Amino acid sequence: MSALFEPYTLRSLTIPNRVWMPPMCQYSADTSGPGTGAANDWHFSHYTARAAGGTGLVIVEATAVSPEGRISPADLGIWNDTQAASLRRITDFLKGQGTVAGIQLAHAGRKASTDRPWNGGGPVGAEQGGWQPVAPSALPFEEGHHVPAELTAPEIKHIVAQFADAARRALDAGFEVAEIHGAHGYLLGEFLSPHSNHRTDEYGGSFENRVRFTLEVVDAVRSVWPEELPLFFRISATDWLDEGGWTPDDTVRLAPLLKEHGVDLLDVSSGGNAARVRIPAGPGYQVPFAARVKAETSLPVAAVGMITETEQAEKILSNGEADAVLLGRELLRNPSWARLAARELGSDVHVPQQYHRSV
């Protein structure tokens, strides 16, 4: 069996292969009435197609823990039971195909209240369904974006509780993996980085203070997430800044703390917290960040970043650079990537009975 199609067990959960789908926002949730933030037919068809294609783990897109935590008015939410119920149809189908259902719990912080990307992605006001974003410090993401309100200590505690409530609902909705979103310049990542966190209280300044909110969220989610099920954390390994930002050294330093607090795997991405930085994107460009965490800590890792080819993905795993790979844009292009890769490698993967003629 190839490394790519070897099952992977975390706690008591076994994921059938190492081809995973990362969270990718669809900006297609309902935007009005009691169904605001709920999943609909688009989400069902989108996620179930990848399960039918043999993907071992599908992580549902960044799902907001509060209305203010959405990136856009069209984001998925999980702050109420109606939203959670809308996701059950998806998790039931995924499980029926042997795919593990995961969800990313998120708060957009200062990057909230923006439009859909295909509408330009700029900030939206109240007349367009927007709201006042919040952040560790009153610093906009870039010129022209909302100036966020600086969170008070009680407000921070309230958001920690919202993450725990969201995790409870995710469990009720049938998810077996929860991922906390600490990457791409959203709220937790904003607290981690000195670029966006200029606080002088117990949540700012030193490394220990800047990671405090993250660890409080992890503790809150872990306290309600079953002991037998895994918890992931997604991180941007670097802000891609020459100075004054979050660095790969910081990521390696944080990883053991996350593990001590109950995180089972680090989903390693990069960027998103500083506007207009130069990122040397290319095939596998983020894999070295995951590889370093794996080499220098005992926390399992998943690698991302322009992983598109079967041989490329197989080598990442067989070389010990990561424990799994997450294919984003490639799975948007080809929902059956896992099935085709298994054929190339002479491995087995789940194929729906209806698709057996394609084998």
Short mmCIF file of N, CA and C in Angstrom, two decimals, residues 9-88:
data_model
loop_
_atom_site.label_atom_id
_atom_site.label_comp_id
_atom_site.label_asym_id
_atom_site.label_seq_id
_atom_site.Cartn_x
_atom_site.Cartn_y
_atom_site.Cartn_z
N THR A 9 -4.82 6.81 12.06
CA THR A 9 -5.62 6.82 13.28
C THR A 9 -5.14 7.90 14.23
N LEU A 10 -6.08 8.70 14.69
CA LEU A 10 -5.85 9.70 15.73
C LEU A 10 -6.86 9.44 16.83
N ARG A 11 -6.37 9.27 18.06
CA ARG A 11 -7.23 8.83 19.15
C ARG A 11 -7.94 7.54 18.72
N SER A 12 -9.26 7.50 18.76
CA SER A 12 -9.92 6.25 18.36
C SER A 12 -10.53 6.34 16.96
N LEU A 13 -10.23 7.41 16.24
CA LEU A 13 -10.81 7.62 14.91
C LEU A 13 -9.81 7.24 13.83
N THR A 14 -10.22 6.39 12.92
CA THR A 14 -9.38 6.01 11.79
C THR A 14 -9.90 6.66 10.52
N ILE A 15 -9.03 7.43 9.87
CA ILE A 15 -9.34 8.08 8.60
C ILE A 15 -8.83 7.16 7.50
N PRO A 16 -9.64 6.82 6.49
CA PRO A 16 -9.28 5.74 5.56
C PRO A 16 -8.06 5.99 4.68
N ASN A 17 -7.70 7.24 4.44
CA ASN A 17 -6.50 7.54 3.65
C ASN A 17 -5.98 8.92 4.03
N ARG A 18 -4.87 9.33 3.40
CA ARG A 18 -4.21 10.59 3.77
C ARG A 18 -4.50 11.71 2.77
N VAL A 19 -5.49 11.50 1.90
CA VAL A 19 -5.93 12.55 0.96
C VAL A 19 -7.08 13.28 1.63
N TRP A 20 -6.81 14.51 2.04
CA TRP A 20 -7.81 15.26 2.80
C TRP A 20 -8.18 16.55 2.08
N MET A 21 -9.42 16.97 2.33
CA MET A 21 -9.90 18.24 1.75
C MET A 21 -9.86 19.31 2.83
N PRO A 22 -9.14 20.41 2.58
CA PRO A 22 -9.08 21.48 3.58
C PRO A 22 -10.32 22.35 3.54
N PRO A 23 -10.53 23.16 4.57
CA PRO A 23 -11.65 24.10 4.55
C PRO A 23 -11.44 25.14 3.46
N MET A 24 -12.46 25.34 2.65
CA MET A 24 -12.42 26.36 1.59
C MET A 24 -13.77 27.05 1.55
N CYS A 25 -13.78 28.32 1.93
CA CYS A 25 -15.06 29.04 2.03
C CYS A 25 -15.78 29.08 0.69
N GLN A 26 -17.08 28.87 0.74
CA GLN A 26 -17.93 28.90 -0.45
C GLN A 26 -18.75 30.19 -0.55
N TYR A 27 -18.86 30.93 0.53
CA TYR A 27 -19.59 32.21 0.51
C TYR A 27 -20.98 32.03 -0.11
N SER A 28 -21.65 30.95 0.28
CA SER A 28 -22.91 30.60 -0.38
C SER A 28 -24.01 30.23 0.61
N ALA A 29 -23.83 30.56 1.88
CA ALA A 29 -24.86 30.25 2.87
C ALA A 29 -26.05 31.19 2.72
N ASP A 30 -27.15 30.78 3.31
CA ASP A 30 -28.33 31.63 3.34
C ASP A 30 -27.99 32.93 4.09
N THR A 31 -28.57 34.03 3.65
CA THR A 31 -28.19 35.34 4.21
C THR A 31 -29.33 36.11 4.86
N SER A 32 -30.50 35.50 4.96
CA SER A 32 -31.61 36.22 5.57
C SER A 32 -32.55 35.24 6.26
N GLY A 33 -33.33 35.80 7.20
CA GLY A 33 -34.33 35.01 7.89
C GLY A 33 -33.73 34.04 8.88
N PRO A 34 -34.54 33.10 9.37
CA PRO A 34 -34.07 32.16 10.39
C PRO A 34 -32.99 31.21 9.88
N GLY A 35 -32.85 31.12 8.55
CA GLY A 35 -31.83 30.24 7.99
C GLY A 35 -30.50 30.91 7.73
N THR A 36 -30.32 32.14 8.19
CA THR A 36 -29.05 32.84 7.98
C THR A 36 -27.88 31.98 8.47
N GLY A 37 -26.88 31.83 7.61
CA GLY A 37 -25.71 31.05 7.98
C GLY A 37 -25.87 29.55 7.84
N ALA A 38 -27.00 29.10 7.35
CA ALA A 38 -27.25 27.65 7.23
C ALA A 38 -26.73 27.12 5.89
N ALA A 39 -26.37 25.83 5.91
CA ALA A 39 -25.95 25.15 4.69
C ALA A 39 -27.16 24.88 3.81
N ASN A 40 -26.92 24.77 2.50
CA ASN A 40 -27.99 24.54 1.55
C ASN A 40 -27.56 23.51 0.50
N ASP A 41 -28.27 23.43 -0.60
CA ASP A 41 -27.98 22.42 -1.61
C ASP A 41 -26.58 22.57 -2.21
N TRP A 42 -26.11 23.81 -2.31
CA TRP A 42 -24.75 23.98 -2.85
C TRP A 42 -23.73 23.26 -1.97
N HIS A 43 -23.81 23.47 -0.67
CA HIS A 43 -22.85 22.84 0.24
C HIS A 43 -22.98 21.32 0.19
N PHE A 44 -24.20 20.84 0.11
CA PHE A 44 -24.39 19.38 0.04
C PHE A 44 -23.72 18.81 -1.20
N SER A 45 -23.96 19.39 -2.34
CA SER A 45 -23.40 18.85 -3.58
C SER A 45 -21.88 19.01 -3.60
N HIS A 46 -21.39 20.12 -3.06
CA HIS A 46 -19.96 20.39 -3.05
C HIS A 46 -19.20 19.37 -2.20
N TYR A 47 -19.62 19.17 -0.98
CA TYR A 47 -18.87 18.28 -0.09
C TYR A 47 -19.09 16.80 -0.40
N THR A 48 -20.30 16.46 -0.77
CA THR A 48 -20.56 15.04 -1.03
C THR A 48 -19.86 14.55 -2.29
N ALA A 49 -19.63 15.43 -3.25
CA ALA A 49 -18.91 15.02 -4.46
C ALA A 49 -17.49 14.56 -4.13
N ARG A 50 -16.85 15.23 -3.18
CA ARG A 50 -15.47 14.85 -2.82
C ARG A 50 -15.47 13.55 -2.03
N ALA A 51 -16.50 13.30 -1.24
CA ALA A 51 -16.61 12.03 -0.55
C ALA A 51 -16.80 10.89 -1.54
N ALA A 52 -17.67 11.10 -2.53
CA ALA A 52 -17.87 10.08 -3.57
C ALA A 52 -16.60 9.85 -4.37
N GLY A 53 -15.72 10.85 -4.40
CA GLY A 53 -14.46 10.73 -5.12
C GLY A 53 -13.35 10.07 -4.35
N GLY A 54 -13.62 9.64 -3.11
CA GLY A 54 -12.64 8.86 -2.36
C GLY A 54 -11.83 9.63 -1.34
N THR A 55 -12.11 10.92 -1.14
CA THR A 55 -11.35 11.72 -0.17
C THR A 55 -11.56 11.15 1.23
N GLY A 56 -10.45 11.00 1.98
CA GLY A 56 -10.54 10.35 3.29
C GLY A 56 -11.15 11.21 4.37
N LEU A 57 -10.85 12.50 4.36
CA LEU A 57 -11.38 13.45 5.34
C LEU A 57 -11.79 14.70 4.59
N VAL A 58 -13.01 15.14 4.82
CA VAL A 58 -13.51 16.40 4.26
C VAL A 58 -13.75 17.35 5.42
N ILE A 59 -13.03 18.48 5.42
CA ILE A 59 -13.21 19.48 6.47
C ILE A 59 -14.06 20.61 5.91
N VAL A 60 -15.24 20.76 6.46
CA VAL A 60 -16.16 21.82 6.03
C VAL A 60 -15.53 23.18 6.33
N GLU A 61 -15.77 24.08 5.43
CA GLU A 61 -15.20 25.44 5.44
C GLU A 61 -15.31 26.16 6.77
N ALA A 62 -14.54 27.23 6.92
CA ALA A 62 -14.58 28.08 8.11
C ALA A 62 -16.03 28.41 8.46
N THR A 63 -16.46 27.95 9.62
CA THR A 63 -17.84 28.07 10.05
C THR A 63 -17.86 28.93 11.31
N ALA A 64 -18.56 30.04 11.23
CA ALA A 64 -18.44 31.07 12.26
C ALA A 64 -19.10 30.67 13.57
N VAL A 65 -18.42 31.00 14.66
CA VAL A 65 -18.93 30.70 16.00
C VAL A 65 -19.89 31.78 16.49
N SER A 66 -19.99 32.88 15.73
CA SER A 66 -20.90 33.97 16.09
C SER A 66 -21.20 34.76 14.83
N PRO A 67 -22.28 35.56 14.82
CA PRO A 67 -22.56 36.39 13.64
C PRO A 67 -21.40 37.32 13.30
N GLU A 68 -20.73 37.87 14.32
CA GLU A 68 -19.63 38.79 14.09
C GLU A 68 -18.37 38.07 13.62
N GLY A 69 -18.36 36.76 13.76
CA GLY A 69 -17.19 35.97 13.38
C GLY A 69 -17.17 35.55 11.92
N ARG A 70 -18.21 35.90 11.17
CA ARG A 70 -18.22 35.56 9.74
C ARG A 70 -17.26 36.45 8.96
N ILE A 71 -16.71 35.91 7.90
CA ILE A 71 -15.92 36.71 6.97
C ILE A 71 -16.86 37.59 6.16
N SER A 72 -17.93 37.00 5.67
CA SER A 72 -18.91 37.72 4.86
C SER A 72 -20.31 37.38 5.35
N PRO A 73 -21.31 38.15 4.95
CA PRO A 73 -22.68 37.81 5.33
C PRO A 73 -23.14 36.46 4.79
N ALA A 74 -22.42 35.91 3.81
CA ALA A 74 -22.81 34.63 3.19
C ALA A 74 -22.02 33.45 3.72
N ASP A 75 -21.34 33.61 4.85
CA ASP A 75 -20.58 32.52 5.45
C ASP A 75 -21.48 31.55 6.20
N LEU A 76 -21.03 30.30 6.29
CA LEU A 76 -21.69 29.34 7.17
C LEU A 76 -21.50 29.76 8.62
N GLY A 77 -22.48 29.42 9.45
CA GLY A 77 -22.39 29.65 10.89
C GLY A 77 -22.79 28.42 11.66
N ILE A 78 -22.38 28.38 12.91
CA ILE A 78 -22.81 27.29 13.78
C ILE A 78 -23.05 27.84 15.20
N TRP A 79 -23.66 29.02 15.24
CA TRP A 79 -23.98 29.62 16.53
C TRP A 79 -25.42 29.33 16.95
N ASN A 80 -26.18 28.60 16.12
CA ASN A 80 -27.53 28.20 16.55
C ASN A 80 -27.87 26.81 16.04
N ASP A 81 -28.93 26.26 16.56
CA ASP A 81 -29.29 24.87 16.26
C ASP A 81 -29.80 24.69 14.84
N THR A 82 -30.41 25.72 14.26
CA THR A 82 -30.87 25.62 12.87
C THR A 82 -29.68 25.40 11.94
N GLN A 83 -28.62 26.13 12.16
CA GLN A 83 -27.41 25.98 11.35
C GLN A 83 -26.82 24.58 11.52
N ALA A 84 -26.75 24.12 12.76
CA ALA A 84 -26.19 22.79 13.01
C ALA A 84 -27.01 21.72 12.32
N ALA A 85 -28.33 21.85 12.38
CA ALA A 85 -29.20 20.85 11.75
C ALA A 85 -29.00 20.82 10.24
N SER A 86 -28.71 21.97 9.64
CA SER A 86 -28.52 22.03 8.19
C SER A 86 -27.28 21.25 7.73
N LEU A 87 -26.35 21.02 8.65
CA LEU A 87 -25.11 20.32 8.32
C LEU A 87 -25.23 18.81 8.47
N ARG A 88 -26.25 18.35 9.17
CA ARG A 88 -26.41 16.92 9.44
C ARG A 88 -26.59 16.12 8.15
#
